[in-house]
């Protein structure tokens, strides 16, 4: 495809890097320095100019474009870019927004604003946080096959019962497949004799009950499910959506917001949450309200530094796990090193969502692991698939290393893949792929 990306910030640059190998990419931005940097760092064409201007889109080749992705930091600009593109071309349009009101409008009216697909940064970030609540030690969770299959990434905590066990010893669940182990900068496909070490990140695929069971095995001290007590710090849009989504799932979160007017509004809008008005960095308040008794704390304030401070205070008070919203992508690894359990960068989350949507190859669903170090795909097996009508041990032999068949669904039935399992046409298969084999293997599935 020919894809025009308007906005060369973190989101646009990330999408361009992910798609450049398989598509013709043109990146448009008003910042000359960004444009020059992308010209030398990626195999893409660049245009310096205003993406809302027809002349700029013409220069970018809008007549030949198959897709336009508007990914600037301004909602209204992205909407105008898509509307302009729709007015003069047949390109499929994708817009990134932060304001959920625009998303609600778009959802109620098919192709509103001239936009074919809209993603909301704040809502996606909140959803990514909520998915790991209630699953001990989880860093990331994605659902496949209508919720019948889950992929989860766990970090082995200090003192975990599975530390120094082999995968074969830790694998006590019939409907669970160990896919990979991430250690420092290395990715190892999990084998029966692979040894699990403290702080390893383990990717598993299975039915939700087995995934939760493994989570409890890794971190038996943490309560699973809605028994977890959750505190949300900050009534930002992300903080609000985290509390709302948790309430919808049966949790009773506490939310702390310093601004009185905002706190009163949140109390009205969140019937399933307890909203408290106070400064979340006030140690006396945190101790008085027994915040240290919480199992899970989400730091969703308006600055990275405040979120780091609150997370470290929470850990000092005794909170089991912390998640911090981190706007500066370069800080994520640093914050996780000094004590934050999971750092969520909203721009990275939305870039991955757009990349997932634009990937070809017939995948029903895609999860991206650790900023593109690996992918988990859901595909429907068709007559052309290398997997159809063959035992798995035969079909995998025709594929490169770095491929793991994680789960199979046949109608409503969950099937644990074994070497002699024969895949049929119409089966849905969830596959783990090392990043280096994605482009080669995906078309064959």
Coordinates of C-alpha atoms in Angstrom, one line a residue:
X1 CA 0.0 0.0 0.0
X2 CA 0.9 3.7 -0.3
X3 CA 0.4 5.2 3.1
X4 CA 0.5 8.9 4.0
X5 CA 1.3 9.6 7.7
X6 CA 0.6 13.1 8.8
X7 CA 2.6 13.9 12.0
X8 CA 6.2 12.8 12.6
X9 CA 6.1 12.8 16.4
X10 CA 6.5 9.7 18.4
X11 CA 3.2 8.1 17.2
X12 CA 3.8 8.9 13.5
X13 CA 7.5 7.9 13.5
X14 CA 6.7 4.6 15.3
X15 CA 4.0 3.7 12.7
X16 CA 6.3 4.7 9.9
X17 CA 9.1 2.5 11.2
X18 CA 6.7 -0.5 11.6
X19 CA 5.2 -0.2 8.1
X20 CA 8.2 0.9 6.1
X21 CA 9.4 -2.6 5.2
X22 CA 6.2 -3.7 3.7
X23 CA 4.6 -0.5 2.3
X24 CA 5.4 2.8 0.5
X25 CA 5.3 5.4 3.2
X26 CA 5.1 9.2 2.9
X27 CA 5.5 11.2 6.2
X28 CA 4.2 14.8 6.4
X29 CA 5.2 17.2 9.1
X30 CA 5.6 21.0 9.5
X31 CA 8.8 20.6 11.6
X32 CA 11.8 20.6 9.2
X33 CA 14.1 19.0 11.7
X34 CA 11.8 16.0 12.2
X35 CA 11.3 15.6 8.5
X36 CA 15.1 15.6 7.9
X37 CA 15.7 13.1 10.7
X38 CA 13.2 10.7 9.3
X39 CA 14.6 11.0 5.8
X40 CA 17.9 9.7 7.1
X41 CA 16.7 7.1 9.7
X42 CA 13.9 5.4 7.7
X43 CA 13.2 4.2 4.2
X44 CA 10.4 6.6 3.7
X45 CA 9.6 9.7 1.6
X46 CA 9.0 12.9 3.5
X47 CA 7.1 16.2 2.8
X48 CA 7.5 19.3 4.9
X49 CA 4.2 21.1 5.2
X50 CA 0.7 21.4 6.7
X51 CA -1.1 18.1 6.4
X52 CA -4.5 19.9 6.4
X53 CA -3.5 21.8 3.2
X54 CA -4.6 20.3 0.0
X55 CA -1.4 21.4 -1.8
X56 CA 0.7 19.5 0.8
X57 CA -1.4 16.4 0.4
X58 CA -1.1 16.7 -3.4
X59 CA 2.7 16.8 -3.0
X60 CA 2.5 13.7 -0.8
X61 CA 0.6 11.9 -3.6
X62 CA -2.9 11.8 -2.2
X63 CA -4.3 10.7 -5.6
X64 CA -2.4 7.4 -5.3
X65 CA -2.7 6.9 -1.5
X66 CA -4.4 3.8 -0.2
X67 CA -4.4 5.0 3.4
X68 CA -4.0 8.3 5.3
X69 CA -3.1 8.2 9.0
X70 CA -3.5 11.5 10.9
X71 CA -1.3 11.1 14.0
X72 CA -0.5 14.7 15.2
X73 CA -0.9 15.7 18.8
X74 CA -3.9 17.9 17.9
X75 CA -7.4 16.2 17.6
X76 CA -8.9 18.9 15.4
X77 CA -6.0 18.8 13.0
X78 CA -6.3 15.1 12.6
X79 CA -10.0 15.3 11.9
X80 CA -9.4 18.0 9.3
X81 CA -6.7 16.0 7.7
X82 CA -9.0 13.0 7.3
X83 CA -11.9 15.1 6.0
X84 CA -9.7 16.7 3.4
X85 CA -8.3 13.4 2.3
X86 CA -11.8 11.9 2.0
X87 CA -12.9 14.9 -0.1
X88 CA -10.3 14.5 -2.7
X89 CA -9.5 10.7 -2.7
X90 CA -10.7 7.2 -2.0
X91 CA -8.0 6.6 0.6
X92 CA -8.9 4.8 3.8
X93 CA -8.6 7.3 6.7
X94 CA -7.4 6.7 10.2
X95 CA -7.4 9.4 12.9
X96 CA -5.9 9.6 16.4
X97 CA -7.7 11.6 19.0
X98 CA -7.4 12.1 22.7
X99 CA -10.9 13.5 23.4
X100 CA -13.4 10.6 23.9
X101 CA -16.3 12.9 22.8
X102 CA -15.0 12.8 19.2
X103 CA -14.8 9.0 19.5
X104 CA -18.4 8.8 20.7
X105 CA -19.6 11.0 17.8
X106 CA -17.7 8.9 15.3
X107 CA -19.1 5.6 16.8
X108 CA -22.7 6.9 16.5
X109 CA -22.4 8.0 12.9
X110 CA -20.8 5.7 10.3
X111 CA -17.7 7.4 8.9
X112 CA -18.4 10.7 10.7
X113 CA -15.8 13.4 9.9
X114 CA -14.8 11.5 6.8
X115 CA -12.9 9.0 9.1
X116 CA -12.9 5.3 8.5
X117 CA -11.1 4.2 11.7
X118 CA -10.6 6.3 14.9
X119 CA -8.4 5.5 17.9
X120 CA -8.6 7.3 21.2
X121 CA -5.2 7.7 23.0
X122 CA -6.7 8.1 26.5
X123 CA -9.2 5.3 26.3
X124 CA -6.6 2.9 24.8
X125 CA -4.1 3.7 27.6
X126 CA -6.8 3.1 30.2
X127 CA -7.8 -0.2 28.6
X128 CA -4.2 -1.4 28.5
X129 CA -3.9 -0.7 32.3
X130 CA -7.3 -2.3 33.2
X131 CA -6.4 -5.5 31.4
X132 CA -3.6 -6.3 33.8
X133 CA -5.6 -5.5 37.0
X134 CA -6.7 -8.7 38.8
X135 CA -4.1 -10.9 37.1
X136 CA -1.1 -11.0 39.5
X137 CA 2.4 -10.2 38.0
X138 CA 0.9 -9.5 34.6
X139 CA 2.5 -6.8 32.4
X140 CA 0.3 -7.1 29.4
X141 CA -2.8 -9.1 28.5
X142 CA -4.7 -9.4 25.2
X143 CA -7.7 -11.5 24.2
X144 CA -8.3 -13.5 21.1
X145 CA -11.0 -15.7 19.6
X146 CA -13.9 -13.8 21.2
X147 CA -12.3 -14.0 24.6
X148 CA -11.8 -17.8 24.6
X149 CA -8.0 -17.3 24.4
X150 CA -5.7 -15.0 26.3
X151 CA -2.1 -14.0 25.7
X152 CA -0.4 -12.7 28.9
X153 CA 3.1 -11.4 29.6
X154 CA 4.3 -11.9 33.2
X155 CA 7.4 -10.8 35.1
X156 CA 8.7 -13.4 37.6
X157 CA 8.8 -11.5 40.9
X158 CA 11.5 -12.0 43.6
X159 CA 10.8 -15.0 45.7
X160 CA 8.3 -16.5 43.2
X161 CA 7.7 -20.3 43.6
X162 CA 8.6 -20.8 39.9
X163 CA 12.0 -19.2 40.1
X164 CA 14.8 -21.6 38.9
X165 CA 12.2 -24.1 37.7
X166 CA 12.1 -25.4 34.2
X167 CA 9.2 -24.6 31.9
X168 CA 8.2 -28.3 32.1
X169 CA 8.1 -28.0 36.0
X170 CA 6.2 -24.7 35.9
X171 CA 3.7 -25.9 33.3
X172 CA 0.9 -27.4 35.5
X173 CA -2.0 -26.3 33.4
X174 CA -3.6 -28.4 30.6
X175 CA -4.8 -25.5 28.5
X176 CA -1.7 -23.3 28.6
X177 CA 1.3 -22.9 26.2
X178 CA 4.6 -21.3 27.1
X179 CA 5.6 -19.2 24.1
X180 CA 8.7 -17.2 25.0
X181 CA 11.0 -15.9 27.7
X182 CA 12.4 -12.3 27.5
X183 CA 15.6 -11.7 29.4
X184 CA 17.3 -8.4 29.1
X185 CA 17.7 -7.9 25.3
X186 CA 17.3 -11.6 24.5
X187 CA 14.2 -13.5 23.4
X188 CA 14.2 -17.2 23.9
X189 CA 11.5 -19.5 22.5
X190 CA 10.3 -21.5 25.5
X191 CA 11.3 -25.2 25.6
X192 CA 10.6 -27.8 28.3
X193 CA 14.1 -27.5 29.7
X194 CA 14.2 -23.7 29.6
X195 CA 14.9 -22.3 33.1
X196 CA 12.8 -19.4 34.6
X197 CA 14.8 -16.8 36.4
X198 CA 13.8 -13.9 38.7
X199 CA 12.8 -10.9 36.6
X200 CA 12.3 -12.9 33.4
X201 CA 9.3 -11.9 31.3
X202 CA 7.3 -14.9 30.2
X203 CA 4.7 -15.0 27.4
X204 CA 2.0 -17.6 27.7
X205 CA -1.1 -18.4 25.7
X206 CA -4.1 -20.3 26.9
X207 CA -7.7 -20.2 28.0
X208 CA -8.4 -17.4 30.6
X209 CA -8.8 -19.8 33.5
X210 CA -5.3 -21.3 32.9
X211 CA -3.7 -17.9 32.5
X212 CA -5.2 -16.7 35.8
X213 CA -4.1 -20.0 37.4
X214 CA -0.5 -19.5 36.2
X215 CA -0.6 -15.9 37.5
X216 CA -1.6 -17.1 40.9
X217 CA 1.2 -19.7 40.8
X218 CA 3.8 -17.0 40.0
X219 CA 2.6 -14.5 42.7
X220 CA 0.6 -16.5 45.3
X221 CA 0.6 -13.5 47.7
X222 CA -1.4 -11.3 45.4
X223 CA -5.2 -11.7 45.4
X224 CA -6.7 -12.5 41.9
X225 CA -9.8 -11.1 40.3
X226 CA -12.0 -8.4 41.7
X227 CA -10.6 -9.1 45.2
X228 CA -7.8 -6.7 44.4
X229 CA -8.0 -3.3 46.1
X230 CA -7.2 -0.6 43.5
X231 CA -6.3 3.0 44.0
X232 CA -6.2 5.5 41.1
X233 CA -4.2 8.6 41.6
X234 CA -5.3 11.5 39.4
X235 CA -8.6 12.4 37.9
X236 CA -7.2 12.9 34.4
X237 CA -9.0 11.5 31.4
X238 CA -7.0 8.4 31.7
X239 CA -7.5 8.1 35.5
X240 CA -11.3 8.6 34.9
X241 CA -11.5 5.9 32.3
X242 CA -9.4 3.5 34.4
X243 CA -11.8 3.9 37.4
X244 CA -14.9 3.7 35.1
X245 CA -13.7 0.5 33.4
X246 CA -12.8 -1.1 36.7
X247 CA -16.2 -0.3 38.1
X248 CA -17.8 -1.9 35.0
X249 CA -15.7 -5.1 35.8
X250 CA -16.9 -5.3 39.4
X251 CA -14.1 -3.5 41.2
X252 CA -14.6 -0.8 43.8
X253 CA -11.6 1.5 43.1
X254 CA -10.7 4.6 45.1
X255 CA -9.7 7.7 43.1
X256 CA -7.7 10.6 44.6
X257 CA -8.0 14.0 42.9
X258 CA -6.6 17.3 44.2
X259 CA -8.9 19.7 42.3
X260 CA -12.2 20.1 44.2
X261 CA -14.4 20.9 41.2
X262 CA -13.0 18.0 39.2
X263 CA -13.3 15.6 42.2
X264 CA -17.0 16.5 42.6
X265 CA -17.6 15.9 38.9
X266 CA -15.9 12.6 39.1
X267 CA -17.9 11.5 42.1
X268 CA -21.1 12.1 40.1
X269 CA -19.8 10.3 37.0
X270 CA -18.3 7.3 38.8
X271 CA -21.0 5.6 40.9
X272 CA -18.8 2.5 41.5
X273 CA -15.8 4.4 42.8
X274 CA -15.0 6.3 46.0
X275 CA -13.6 9.7 45.0
X276 CA -11.4 11.6 47.6
X277 CA -10.3 15.2 47.3
X278 CA -6.6 15.5 48.4
X279 CA -3.0 15.9 47.3
X280 CA -1.8 12.4 46.6
X281 CA 1.8 13.2 47.6
X282 CA 0.7 14.0 51.2
X283 CA 2.1 11.1 53.2
X284 CA -0.1 11.8 56.2
X285 CA -3.2 11.5 54.0
X286 CA -1.9 8.3 52.3
X287 CA -1.2 6.7 55.6
X288 CA -4.5 7.8 57.1
X289 CA -6.5 6.4 54.2
X290 CA -4.4 3.1 54.3
X291 CA -3.4 3.4 50.7
X292 CA -0.5 1.1 51.6
X293 CA -3.0 -1.7 51.9
X294 CA -3.9 -1.5 48.2
X295 CA -3.0 -4.4 46.0
X296 CA -2.7 -2.2 42.9
X297 CA -2.1 1.5 42.3
X298 CA -2.4 3.5 39.1
X299 CA -0.6 6.8 38.9
X300 CA -2.4 9.0 36.3
X301 CA -1.4 12.5 37.2
X302 CA -0.5 15.3 34.7
X303 CA 3.3 14.9 34.9
X304 CA 5.7 12.0 34.6
X305 CA 7.7 13.1 37.6
X306 CA 4.6 13.2 39.8
X307 CA 3.6 9.8 38.7
X308 CA 7.1 8.5 39.6
X309 CA 7.0 10.1 43.0
X310 CA 3.5 8.8 43.8
X311 CA 4.5 5.3 42.7
X312 CA 7.6 5.2 44.8
X313 CA 5.6 6.6 47.8
X314 CA 3.0 3.8 47.3
X315 CA 5.7 1.1 47.2
X316 CA 7.2 2.5 50.4
X317 CA 3.8 2.3 52.1
X318 CA 3.4 -1.3 51.0
X319 CA 1.4 -1.3 47.8
X320 CA 2.0 -4.6 45.9
X321 CA 2.0 -3.3 42.3
X322 CA 2.2 0.1 40.6
X323 CA 1.4 1.2 37.1
X324 CA 2.4 4.7 36.0
X325 CA 1.3 6.7 33.0
X326 CA 4.5 8.0 31.4
X327 CA 4.2 10.5 28.5
X328 CA 7.9 10.6 27.7
X329 CA 8.8 7.3 26.1
X330 CA 12.4 7.6 27.0
X331 CA 11.4 7.5 30.7
X332 CA 9.6 4.2 30.6
X333 CA 12.6 1.9 31.0
X334 CA 14.2 4.2 33.6
X335 CA 11.0 4.4 35.7
X336 CA 10.6 0.6 35.7
X337 CA 14.3 0.3 36.7
X338 CA 13.9 2.5 39.8
X339 CA 10.7 0.9 41.1
X340 CA 7.6 1.3 38.9
X341 CA 6.2 -2.1 38.0
X342 CA 4.6 -1.2 34.7
X343 CA 5.1 2.0 32.7
X344 CA 2.4 2.8 30.2
X345 CA 3.2 5.3 27.4
X346 CA -0.1 6.4 25.8
X347 CA 1.6 7.4 22.5
X348 CA 3.2 4.0 22.2
X349 CA -0.1 2.3 23.0
X350 CA -1.9 4.2 20.2
X351 CA 0.9 3.7 17.7
X352 CA 0.7 -0.1 18.3
X353 CA -3.1 -0.1 17.9
X354 CA -2.8 1.7 14.5
X355 CA 0.0 -0.6 13.5
X356 CA -2.1 -3.6 14.4
X357 CA -5.0 -2.3 12.3
X358 CA -2.8 -1.7 9.2
X359 CA -1.0 -5.0 9.2
X360 CA -1.9 -7.2 6.3
X361 CA -1.8 -10.9 5.9
X362 CA -5.3 -11.8 6.9
X363 CA -4.8 -11.7 10.7
X364 CA -8.0 -11.5 12.7
X365 CA -6.2 -9.9 15.6
X366 CA -2.6 -8.9 16.4
X367 CA -0.8 -8.2 19.7
X368 CA 2.6 -6.6 19.7
X369 CA 5.0 -7.7 22.4
X370 CA 7.5 -5.3 24.0
X371 CA 7.5 -2.6 21.3
X372 CA 7.7 -5.0 18.4
X373 CA 10.1 -7.6 19.7
X374 CA 7.5 -10.2 18.8
X375 CA 3.8 -10.6 17.7
X376 CA 0.9 -12.8 18.6
X377 CA -1.5 -13.3 15.7
X378 CA -4.9 -14.9 15.4
X379 CA -5.6 -16.3 12.0
X380 CA -8.4 -18.3 10.5
X381 CA -7.0 -21.4 8.7
X382 CA -8.0 -21.5 5.0
X383 CA -7.3 -23.9 2.2
X384 CA -4.1 -22.1 1.3
X385 CA -2.6 -22.2 4.8
X386 CA 0.6 -24.2 5.5
X387 CA -1.2 -25.5 8.6
X388 CA -4.4 -27.0 7.1
X389 CA -5.0 -30.7 7.2
X390 CA -1.6 -31.5 8.7
X391 CA -0.3 -32.4 12.1
X392 CA 1.4 -29.5 13.8
X393 CA 4.8 -31.2 14.0
X394 CA 4.8 -31.5 10.2
X395 CA 3.6 -27.9 9.4
X396 CA 5.9 -26.3 11.9
X397 CA 8.9 -28.1 10.3
X398 CA 8.2 -26.1 7.2
X399 CA 8.4 -22.8 9.2
X400 CA 11.5 -21.1 10.5
X401 CA 12.5 -21.1 14.2
X402 CA 10.7 -18.5 16.3
X403 CA 7.1 -19.8 15.7
X404 CA 4.9 -21.2 18.5
X405 CA 1.4 -22.5 18.0
X406 CA -0.2 -21.2 21.2
X407 CA -3.9 -22.1 21.0
X408 CA -6.6 -23.3 18.7
X409 CA -10.4 -22.7 18.7
X410 CA -12.8 -24.8 16.7
X411 CA -16.3 -23.2 17.0
X412 CA -16.7 -22.8 20.8
X413 CA -14.2 -25.5 21.6
X414 CA -10.7 -24.7 22.9
X415 CA -8.0 -27.1 21.7
X416 CA -4.6 -27.2 23.3
X417 CA -2.1 -27.7 20.5
X418 CA 0.0 -30.8 20.5
X419 CA 2.4 -32.2 17.9
X420 CA -0.2 -34.6 16.5
X421 CA -3.0 -32.1 16.5
X422 CA -4.4 -31.7 13.0
X423 CA -5.7 -28.2 12.1
X424 CA -8.9 -28.0 10.0
X425 CA -10.1 -25.3 7.6
X426 CA -12.1 -22.7 9.6
X427 CA -10.1 -23.2 12.8
X428 CA -8.8 -20.1 14.5
X429 CA -5.2 -20.4 15.6
X430 CA -3.2 -18.1 17.9
X431 CA 0.4 -18.0 17.0
X432 CA 3.5 -16.4 18.6
X433 CA 6.1 -15.1 16.1
X434 CA 9.6 -13.7 16.8
X435 CA 9.8 -10.3 15.1
X436 CA 12.5 -11.5 12.7
X437 CA 10.2 -14.1 11.1
X438 CA 6.9 -12.1 11.0
X439 CA 7.1 -11.0 7.4
X440 CA 8.1 -14.4 6.2
X441 CA 5.6 -16.5 8.2
X442 CA 2.4 -14.4 8.3
X443 CA 1.5 -14.9 4.6
X444 CA 1.9 -18.6 4.9
X445 CA -0.6 -18.9 7.8

